[in-house]
CSV table of C-alpha atoms and ligand atoms in Angstrom, one decimal:
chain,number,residue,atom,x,y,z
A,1,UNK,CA,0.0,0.0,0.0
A,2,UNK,CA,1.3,3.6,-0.9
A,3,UNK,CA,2.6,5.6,2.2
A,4,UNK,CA,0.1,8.4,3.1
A,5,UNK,CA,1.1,11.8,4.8
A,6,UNK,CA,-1.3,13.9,6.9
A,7,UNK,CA,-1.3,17.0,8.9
A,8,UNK,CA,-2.8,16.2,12.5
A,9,UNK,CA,-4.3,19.5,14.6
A,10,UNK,CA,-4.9,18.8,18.5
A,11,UNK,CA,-6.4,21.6,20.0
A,12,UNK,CA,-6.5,21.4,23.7
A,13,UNK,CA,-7.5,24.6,26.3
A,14,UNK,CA,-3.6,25.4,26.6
A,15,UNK,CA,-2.1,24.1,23.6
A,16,UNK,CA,-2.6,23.3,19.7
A,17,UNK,CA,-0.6,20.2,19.0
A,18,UNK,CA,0.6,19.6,15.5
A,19,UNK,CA,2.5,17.4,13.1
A,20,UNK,CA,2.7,14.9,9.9
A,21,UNK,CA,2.6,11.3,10.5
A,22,UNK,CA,2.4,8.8,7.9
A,23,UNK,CA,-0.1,5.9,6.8
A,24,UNK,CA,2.0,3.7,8.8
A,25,UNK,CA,2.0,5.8,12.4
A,26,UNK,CA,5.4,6.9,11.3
A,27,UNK,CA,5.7,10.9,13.4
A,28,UNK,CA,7.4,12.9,10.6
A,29,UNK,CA,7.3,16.0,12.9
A,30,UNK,CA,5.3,17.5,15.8
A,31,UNK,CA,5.6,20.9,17.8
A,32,UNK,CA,2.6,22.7,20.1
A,33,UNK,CA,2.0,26.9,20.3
A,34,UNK,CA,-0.1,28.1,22.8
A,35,UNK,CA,-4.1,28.3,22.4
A,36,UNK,CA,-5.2,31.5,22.9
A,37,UNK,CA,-8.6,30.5,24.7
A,38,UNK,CA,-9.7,33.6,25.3
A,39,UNK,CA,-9.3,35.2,21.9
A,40,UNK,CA,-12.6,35.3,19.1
A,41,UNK,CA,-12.4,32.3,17.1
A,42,UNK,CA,-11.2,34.1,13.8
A,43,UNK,CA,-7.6,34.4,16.1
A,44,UNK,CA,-8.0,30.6,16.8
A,45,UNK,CA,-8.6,29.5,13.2
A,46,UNK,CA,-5.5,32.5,12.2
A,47,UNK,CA,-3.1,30.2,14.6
A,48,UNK,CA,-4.1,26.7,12.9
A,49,UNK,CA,-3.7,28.0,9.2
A,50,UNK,CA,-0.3,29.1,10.6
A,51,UNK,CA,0.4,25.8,11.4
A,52,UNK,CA,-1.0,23.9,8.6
A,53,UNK,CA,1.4,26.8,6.4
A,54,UNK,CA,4.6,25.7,8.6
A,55,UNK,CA,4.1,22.1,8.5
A,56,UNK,CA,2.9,22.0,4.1
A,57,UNK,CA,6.1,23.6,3.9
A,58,UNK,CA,8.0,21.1,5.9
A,59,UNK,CA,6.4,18.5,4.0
A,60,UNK,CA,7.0,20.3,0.1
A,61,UNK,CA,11.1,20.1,1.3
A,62,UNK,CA,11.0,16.6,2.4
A,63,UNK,CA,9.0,16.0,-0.1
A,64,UNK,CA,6.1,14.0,1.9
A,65,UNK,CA,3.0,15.2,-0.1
A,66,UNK,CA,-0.2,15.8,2.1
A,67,UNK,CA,-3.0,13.7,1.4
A,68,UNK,CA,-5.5,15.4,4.3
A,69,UNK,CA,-5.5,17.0,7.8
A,70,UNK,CA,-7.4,15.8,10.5
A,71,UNK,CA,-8.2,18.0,13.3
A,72,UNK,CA,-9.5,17.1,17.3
A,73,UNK,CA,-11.1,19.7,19.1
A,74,UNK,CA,-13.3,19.8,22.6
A,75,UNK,CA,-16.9,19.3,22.3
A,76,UNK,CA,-19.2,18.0,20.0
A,77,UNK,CA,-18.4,17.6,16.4
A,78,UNK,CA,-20.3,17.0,13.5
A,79,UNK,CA,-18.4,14.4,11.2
A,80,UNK,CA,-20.1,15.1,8.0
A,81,UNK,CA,-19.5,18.9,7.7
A,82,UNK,CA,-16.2,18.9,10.3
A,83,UNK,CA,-18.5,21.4,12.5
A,84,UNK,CA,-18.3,22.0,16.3
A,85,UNK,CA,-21.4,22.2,17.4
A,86,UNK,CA,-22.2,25.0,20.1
A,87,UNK,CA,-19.0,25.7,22.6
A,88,UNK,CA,-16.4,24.1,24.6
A,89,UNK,CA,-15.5,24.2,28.1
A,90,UNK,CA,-12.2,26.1,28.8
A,91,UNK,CA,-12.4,28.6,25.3
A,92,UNK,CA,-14.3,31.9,25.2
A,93,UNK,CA,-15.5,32.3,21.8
A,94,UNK,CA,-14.8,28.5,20.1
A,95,UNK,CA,-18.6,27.7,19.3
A,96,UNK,CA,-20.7,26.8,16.3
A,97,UNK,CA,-17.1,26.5,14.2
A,98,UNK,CA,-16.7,25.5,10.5
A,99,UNK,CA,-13.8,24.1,11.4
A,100,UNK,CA,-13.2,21.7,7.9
A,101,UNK,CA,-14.7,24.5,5.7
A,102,UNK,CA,-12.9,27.1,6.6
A,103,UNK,CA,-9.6,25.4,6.7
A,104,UNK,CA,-10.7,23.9,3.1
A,105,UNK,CA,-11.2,27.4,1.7
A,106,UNK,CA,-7.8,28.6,2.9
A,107,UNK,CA,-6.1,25.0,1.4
A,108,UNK,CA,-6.9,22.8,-1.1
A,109,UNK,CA,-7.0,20.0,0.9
A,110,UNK,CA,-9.2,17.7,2.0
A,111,UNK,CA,-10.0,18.1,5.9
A,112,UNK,CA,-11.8,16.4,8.5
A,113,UNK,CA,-12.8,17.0,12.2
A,114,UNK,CA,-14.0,14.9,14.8
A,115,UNK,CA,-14.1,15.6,19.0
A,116,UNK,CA,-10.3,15.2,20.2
A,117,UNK,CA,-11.2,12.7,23.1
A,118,UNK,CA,-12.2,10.3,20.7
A,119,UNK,CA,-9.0,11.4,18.1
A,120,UNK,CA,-7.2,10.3,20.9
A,121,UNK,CA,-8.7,7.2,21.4
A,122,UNK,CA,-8.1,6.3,18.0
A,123,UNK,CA,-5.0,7.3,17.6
A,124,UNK,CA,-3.8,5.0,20.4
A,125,UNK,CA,-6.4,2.2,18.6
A,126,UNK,CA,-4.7,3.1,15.4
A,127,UNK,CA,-0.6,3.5,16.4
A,128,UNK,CA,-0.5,3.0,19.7
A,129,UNK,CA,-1.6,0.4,22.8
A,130,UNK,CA,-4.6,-0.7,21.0
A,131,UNK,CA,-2.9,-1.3,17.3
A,132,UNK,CA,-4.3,-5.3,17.4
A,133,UNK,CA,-7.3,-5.1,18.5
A,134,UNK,CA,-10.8,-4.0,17.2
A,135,UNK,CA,-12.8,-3.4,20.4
A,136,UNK,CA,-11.0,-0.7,22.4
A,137,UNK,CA,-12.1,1.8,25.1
A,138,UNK,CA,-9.9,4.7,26.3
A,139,UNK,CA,-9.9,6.9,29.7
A,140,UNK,CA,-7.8,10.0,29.5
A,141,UNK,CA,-7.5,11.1,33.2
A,142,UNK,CA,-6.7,14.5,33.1
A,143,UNK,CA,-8.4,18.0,34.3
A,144,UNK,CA,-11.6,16.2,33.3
A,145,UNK,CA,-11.5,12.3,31.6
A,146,UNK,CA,-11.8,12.3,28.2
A,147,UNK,CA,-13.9,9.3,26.9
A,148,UNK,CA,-13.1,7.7,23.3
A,149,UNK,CA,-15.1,4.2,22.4
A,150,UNK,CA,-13.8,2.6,19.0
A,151,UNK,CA,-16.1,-0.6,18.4
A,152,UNK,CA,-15.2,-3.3,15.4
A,153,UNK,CA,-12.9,-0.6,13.9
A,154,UNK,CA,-14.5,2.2,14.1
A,155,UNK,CA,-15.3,5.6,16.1
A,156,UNK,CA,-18.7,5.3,18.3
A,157,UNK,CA,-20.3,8.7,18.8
A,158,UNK,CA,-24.1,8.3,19.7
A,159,UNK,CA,-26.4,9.3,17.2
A,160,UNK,CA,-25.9,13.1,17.8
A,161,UNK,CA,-22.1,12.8,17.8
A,162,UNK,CA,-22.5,13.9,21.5
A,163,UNK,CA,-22.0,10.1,22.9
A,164,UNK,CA,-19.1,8.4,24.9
A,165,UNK,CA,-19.2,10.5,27.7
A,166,UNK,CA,-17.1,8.2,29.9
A,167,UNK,CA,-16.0,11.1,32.4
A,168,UNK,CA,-20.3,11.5,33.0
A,169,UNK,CA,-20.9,8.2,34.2
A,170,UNK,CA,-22.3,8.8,37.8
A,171,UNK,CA,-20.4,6.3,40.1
A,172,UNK,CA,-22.6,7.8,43.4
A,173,UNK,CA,-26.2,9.1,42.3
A,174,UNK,CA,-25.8,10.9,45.7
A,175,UNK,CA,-22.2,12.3,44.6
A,176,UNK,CA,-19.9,15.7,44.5
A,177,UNK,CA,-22.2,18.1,41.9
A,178,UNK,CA,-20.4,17.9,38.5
A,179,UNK,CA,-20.3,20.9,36.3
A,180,UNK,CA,-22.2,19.0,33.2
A,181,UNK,CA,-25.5,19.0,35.9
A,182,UNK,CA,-25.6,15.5,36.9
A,183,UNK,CA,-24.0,14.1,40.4
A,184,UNK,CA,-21.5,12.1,41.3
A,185,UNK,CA,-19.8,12.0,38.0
A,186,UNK,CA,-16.5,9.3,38.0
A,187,UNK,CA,-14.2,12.7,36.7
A,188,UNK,CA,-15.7,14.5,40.0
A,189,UNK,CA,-13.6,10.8,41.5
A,190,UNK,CA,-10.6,9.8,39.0
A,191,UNK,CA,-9.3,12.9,37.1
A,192,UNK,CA,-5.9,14.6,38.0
A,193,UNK,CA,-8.3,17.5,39.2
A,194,UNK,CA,-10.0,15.2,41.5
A,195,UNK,CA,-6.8,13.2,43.3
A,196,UNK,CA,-5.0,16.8,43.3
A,197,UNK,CA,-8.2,18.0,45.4
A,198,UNK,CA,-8.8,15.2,47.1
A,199,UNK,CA,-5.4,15.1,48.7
A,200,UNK,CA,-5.4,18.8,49.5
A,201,UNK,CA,-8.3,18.4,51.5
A,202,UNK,CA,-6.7,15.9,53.3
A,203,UNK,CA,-3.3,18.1,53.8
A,204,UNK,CA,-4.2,21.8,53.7
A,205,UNK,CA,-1.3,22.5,55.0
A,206,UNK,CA,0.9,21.0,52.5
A,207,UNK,CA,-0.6,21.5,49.5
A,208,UNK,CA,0.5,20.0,46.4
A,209,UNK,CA,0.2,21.2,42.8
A,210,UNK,CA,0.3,17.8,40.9
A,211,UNK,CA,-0.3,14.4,40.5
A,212,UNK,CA,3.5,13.2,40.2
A,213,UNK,CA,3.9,14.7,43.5
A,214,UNK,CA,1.1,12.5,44.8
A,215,UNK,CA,2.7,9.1,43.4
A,216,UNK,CA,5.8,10.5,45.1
A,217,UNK,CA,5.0,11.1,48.9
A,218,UNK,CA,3.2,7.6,48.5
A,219,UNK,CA,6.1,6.2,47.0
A,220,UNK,CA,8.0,7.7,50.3
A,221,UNK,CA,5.1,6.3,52.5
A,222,UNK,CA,3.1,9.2,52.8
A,223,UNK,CA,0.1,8.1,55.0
A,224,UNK,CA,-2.1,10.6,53.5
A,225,UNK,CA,-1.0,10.0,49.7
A,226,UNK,CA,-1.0,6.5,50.1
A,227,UNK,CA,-4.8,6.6,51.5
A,228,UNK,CA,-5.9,9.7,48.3
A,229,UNK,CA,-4.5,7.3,45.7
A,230,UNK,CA,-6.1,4.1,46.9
A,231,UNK,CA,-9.4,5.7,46.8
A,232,UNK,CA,-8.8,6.9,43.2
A,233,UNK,CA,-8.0,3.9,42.4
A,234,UNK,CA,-11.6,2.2,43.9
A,235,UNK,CA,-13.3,5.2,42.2
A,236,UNK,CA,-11.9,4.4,38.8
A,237,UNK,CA,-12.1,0.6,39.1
A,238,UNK,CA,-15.8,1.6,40.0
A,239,UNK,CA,-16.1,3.0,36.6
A,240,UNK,CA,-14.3,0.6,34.5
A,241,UNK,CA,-16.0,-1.7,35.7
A,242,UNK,CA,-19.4,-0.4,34.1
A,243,UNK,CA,-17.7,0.1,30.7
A,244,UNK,CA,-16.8,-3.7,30.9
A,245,UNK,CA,-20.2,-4.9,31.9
A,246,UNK,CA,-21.4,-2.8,29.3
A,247,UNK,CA,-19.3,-3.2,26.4
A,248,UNK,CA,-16.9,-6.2,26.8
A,249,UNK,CA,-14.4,-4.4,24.8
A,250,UNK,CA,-10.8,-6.2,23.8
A,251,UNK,CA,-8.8,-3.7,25.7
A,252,UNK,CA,-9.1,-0.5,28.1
A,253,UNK,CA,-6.4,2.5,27.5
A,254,UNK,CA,-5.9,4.4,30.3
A,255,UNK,CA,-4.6,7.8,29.4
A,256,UNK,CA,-3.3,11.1,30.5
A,257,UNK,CA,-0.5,12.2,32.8
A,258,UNK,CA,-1.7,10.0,35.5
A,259,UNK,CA,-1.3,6.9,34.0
A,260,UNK,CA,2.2,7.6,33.9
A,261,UNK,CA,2.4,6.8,37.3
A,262,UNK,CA,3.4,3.5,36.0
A,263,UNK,CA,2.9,-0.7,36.1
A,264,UNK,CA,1.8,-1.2,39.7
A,265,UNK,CA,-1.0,1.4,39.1
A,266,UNK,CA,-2.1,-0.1,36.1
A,267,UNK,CA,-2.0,-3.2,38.0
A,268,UNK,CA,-3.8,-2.0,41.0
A,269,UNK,CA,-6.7,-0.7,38.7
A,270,UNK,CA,-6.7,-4.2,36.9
A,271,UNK,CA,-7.4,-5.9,40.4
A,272,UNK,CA,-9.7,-3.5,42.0
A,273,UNK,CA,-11.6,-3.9,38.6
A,274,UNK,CA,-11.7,-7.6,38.6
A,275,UNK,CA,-13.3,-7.3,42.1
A,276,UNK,CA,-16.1,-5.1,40.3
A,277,UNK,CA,-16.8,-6.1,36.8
A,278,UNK,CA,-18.4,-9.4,36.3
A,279,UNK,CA,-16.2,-12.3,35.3
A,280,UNK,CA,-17.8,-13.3,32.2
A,281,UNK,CA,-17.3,-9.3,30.9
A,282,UNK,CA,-14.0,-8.6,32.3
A,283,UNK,CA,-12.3,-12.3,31.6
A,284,UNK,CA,-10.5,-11.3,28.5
A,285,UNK,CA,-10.6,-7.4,28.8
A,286,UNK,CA,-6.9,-5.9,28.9
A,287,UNK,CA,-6.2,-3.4,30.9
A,288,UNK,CA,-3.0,-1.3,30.0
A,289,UNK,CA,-1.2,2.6,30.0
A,290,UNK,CA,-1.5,4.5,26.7
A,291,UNK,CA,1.6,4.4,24.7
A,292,UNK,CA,1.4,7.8,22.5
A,293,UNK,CA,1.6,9.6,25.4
A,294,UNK,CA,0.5,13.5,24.5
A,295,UNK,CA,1.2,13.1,20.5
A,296,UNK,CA,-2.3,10.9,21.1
A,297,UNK,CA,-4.9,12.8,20.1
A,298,UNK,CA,-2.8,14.1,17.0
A,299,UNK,CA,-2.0,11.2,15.5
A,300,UNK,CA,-5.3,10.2,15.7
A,301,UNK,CA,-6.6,13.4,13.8
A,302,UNK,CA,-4.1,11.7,10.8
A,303,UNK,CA,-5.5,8.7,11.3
A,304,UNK,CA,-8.9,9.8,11.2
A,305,UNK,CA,-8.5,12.1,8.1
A,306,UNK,CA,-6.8,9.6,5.7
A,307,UNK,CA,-9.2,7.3,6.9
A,308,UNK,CA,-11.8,9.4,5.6
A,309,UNK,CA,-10.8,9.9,2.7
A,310,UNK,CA,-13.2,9.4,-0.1
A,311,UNK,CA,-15.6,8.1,2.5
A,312,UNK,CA,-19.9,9.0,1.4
A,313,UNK,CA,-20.8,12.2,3.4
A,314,UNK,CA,-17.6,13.7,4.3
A,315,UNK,CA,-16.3,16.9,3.1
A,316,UNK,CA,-13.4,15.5,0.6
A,317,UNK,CA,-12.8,18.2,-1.8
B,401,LIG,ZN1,-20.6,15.3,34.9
């Protein structure tokens, strides 16, 4: 099969990541510039021709022609036209955006959009932890957990693209208020946000500003860490465990700077979920860390968009 190249756009509330890979998960290039979040979404769209400009031209003098660019953003996309639908958490202005069109009528290329949780899963179902399987379910734990479900292949998004809301699953119907509305949603448990919080309220006097630190003190027998992480740990189990009774998937990805934290945590999740899930559901289900690290949801927009190409329905020329 010929060797593809793609531009891949990952915009995130502090940073647009960018890059070329190749057909084969090969990363020709990838660099990041700050998002301006705050700024009207013509300043937004300014910033990611600018880095569509800088990588073509990277590509024309290695001469690695683009076939397509793929880009991920927050909140709920419309596949068909590469439109996000009404606004995102964390930007200002970035609402009802044509994203593919207007990138289209600046480049003659064809461009696709999709929501960058589920990017993300797929580019770690498409280049990363979940390259031979089918059935694959990623967790990004992060300020909020991003939720990505690829079934037989192929992205699931509801049937309003507004679906796979992993991070919304109430694990306590009684629970800490969430800001989506419901209660007692598992990223209110088992985000970064959430353990950082968590284990501030259990140490105001020594407050710490990250997760690494957490994994450190408990590492160094910190009572208090120690206690914060276990119970992140039974929160996300608790959670995991529903996606496996639900959707009996090949393997779960667990994401995000947490999951960094390395094997025994991955390990501890596996256990406290096989003590949850029921056996017939979680018999074969892997459990592992994501592999792609924060090139994820980038190299998924590549894989998505030369995926797409020439598909029925989407924008392609
Ligand atoms: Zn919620």
């Amino acid at each position: 099969m010929k060797k593809l190249y793609a531009i891949g756009i990952d915009i995130g509330g502090t940073a647009i990541k960018h890059g070329i890979c190749s057909s084969e998960g090969i990363l020709i290039q990838h660099d990041s510039i700050p998002t301006p979040a705050d700024a009207p979404k013509a300043i937004i769209l300014q910033k990611i021709f600018e880095v569509i400009s800088q990588n073509l031209a990277l590509s024309q003098e290695q001469g690695m022609p683009i076939s397509a660019v793929g880009v991920g953003t927050p909140g709920s996309v419309d596949i068909e036209r590469g439109y996000l639908m009404g606004s995102t958490p964390n930007f200002k202005h970035w609402r009802n955006v044509a994203i593919a069109e207007s990138i289209k009528h600046r480049f003659d290329l064809p461009v696709f959009a999709d929501n960058d949780a589920n990017l993300m899963a797929f580019g770690e179902f498409s280049f990363g932890a979940g390259k031979e399987k089918k059935d694959v379910i990623c967790l990004t734990l992060g300020t909020g957990i991003g939720g990505g479900i690829i079934i037989d292949g192929e992205i699931y998004r509801g049937s309003f693209y507004a679906g796979s809301e992993l991070g919304h699953m109430s694990i306590d119907y009684k629970g800490r208020q969430c800001n989506c509305g419901g209660q007692g949603c598992l990223e209110r448990y088992a985000s970064a946000t959430a353990l950082i919080q968590d284990y501030n309220l259990e140490n105001p006097k020594n407050p710490v500003s990250g997760t690494k630190q957490i994994f450190l003190l408990a590492k160094a027998k910190d009572k208090i860490a120690q206690k914060v992480i276990k119970n992140f740990v039974s929160y996300l189990a608790a959670g995991i465990a529903n996606v496996v009774n639900i959707f009996n998937p090949e393997m779960i990805i667990i994401g995000g700077g947490v999951s960094k934290a390395g094997a025994v945590f991955i390990e501890d999740i596996r256990d406290a979920c096989q003590k949850r899930a029921m056996p017939v559901s979680f018999k074969n289900v892997e459990i592992v860390g994501a592999t792609l690290g924060n090139d994820a949801g980038m190299m998924g927009a590549t894989a998505f968009a030369l995926k797409s190409l020439g598909k029925k329905g989407v924008v392609t020329s």
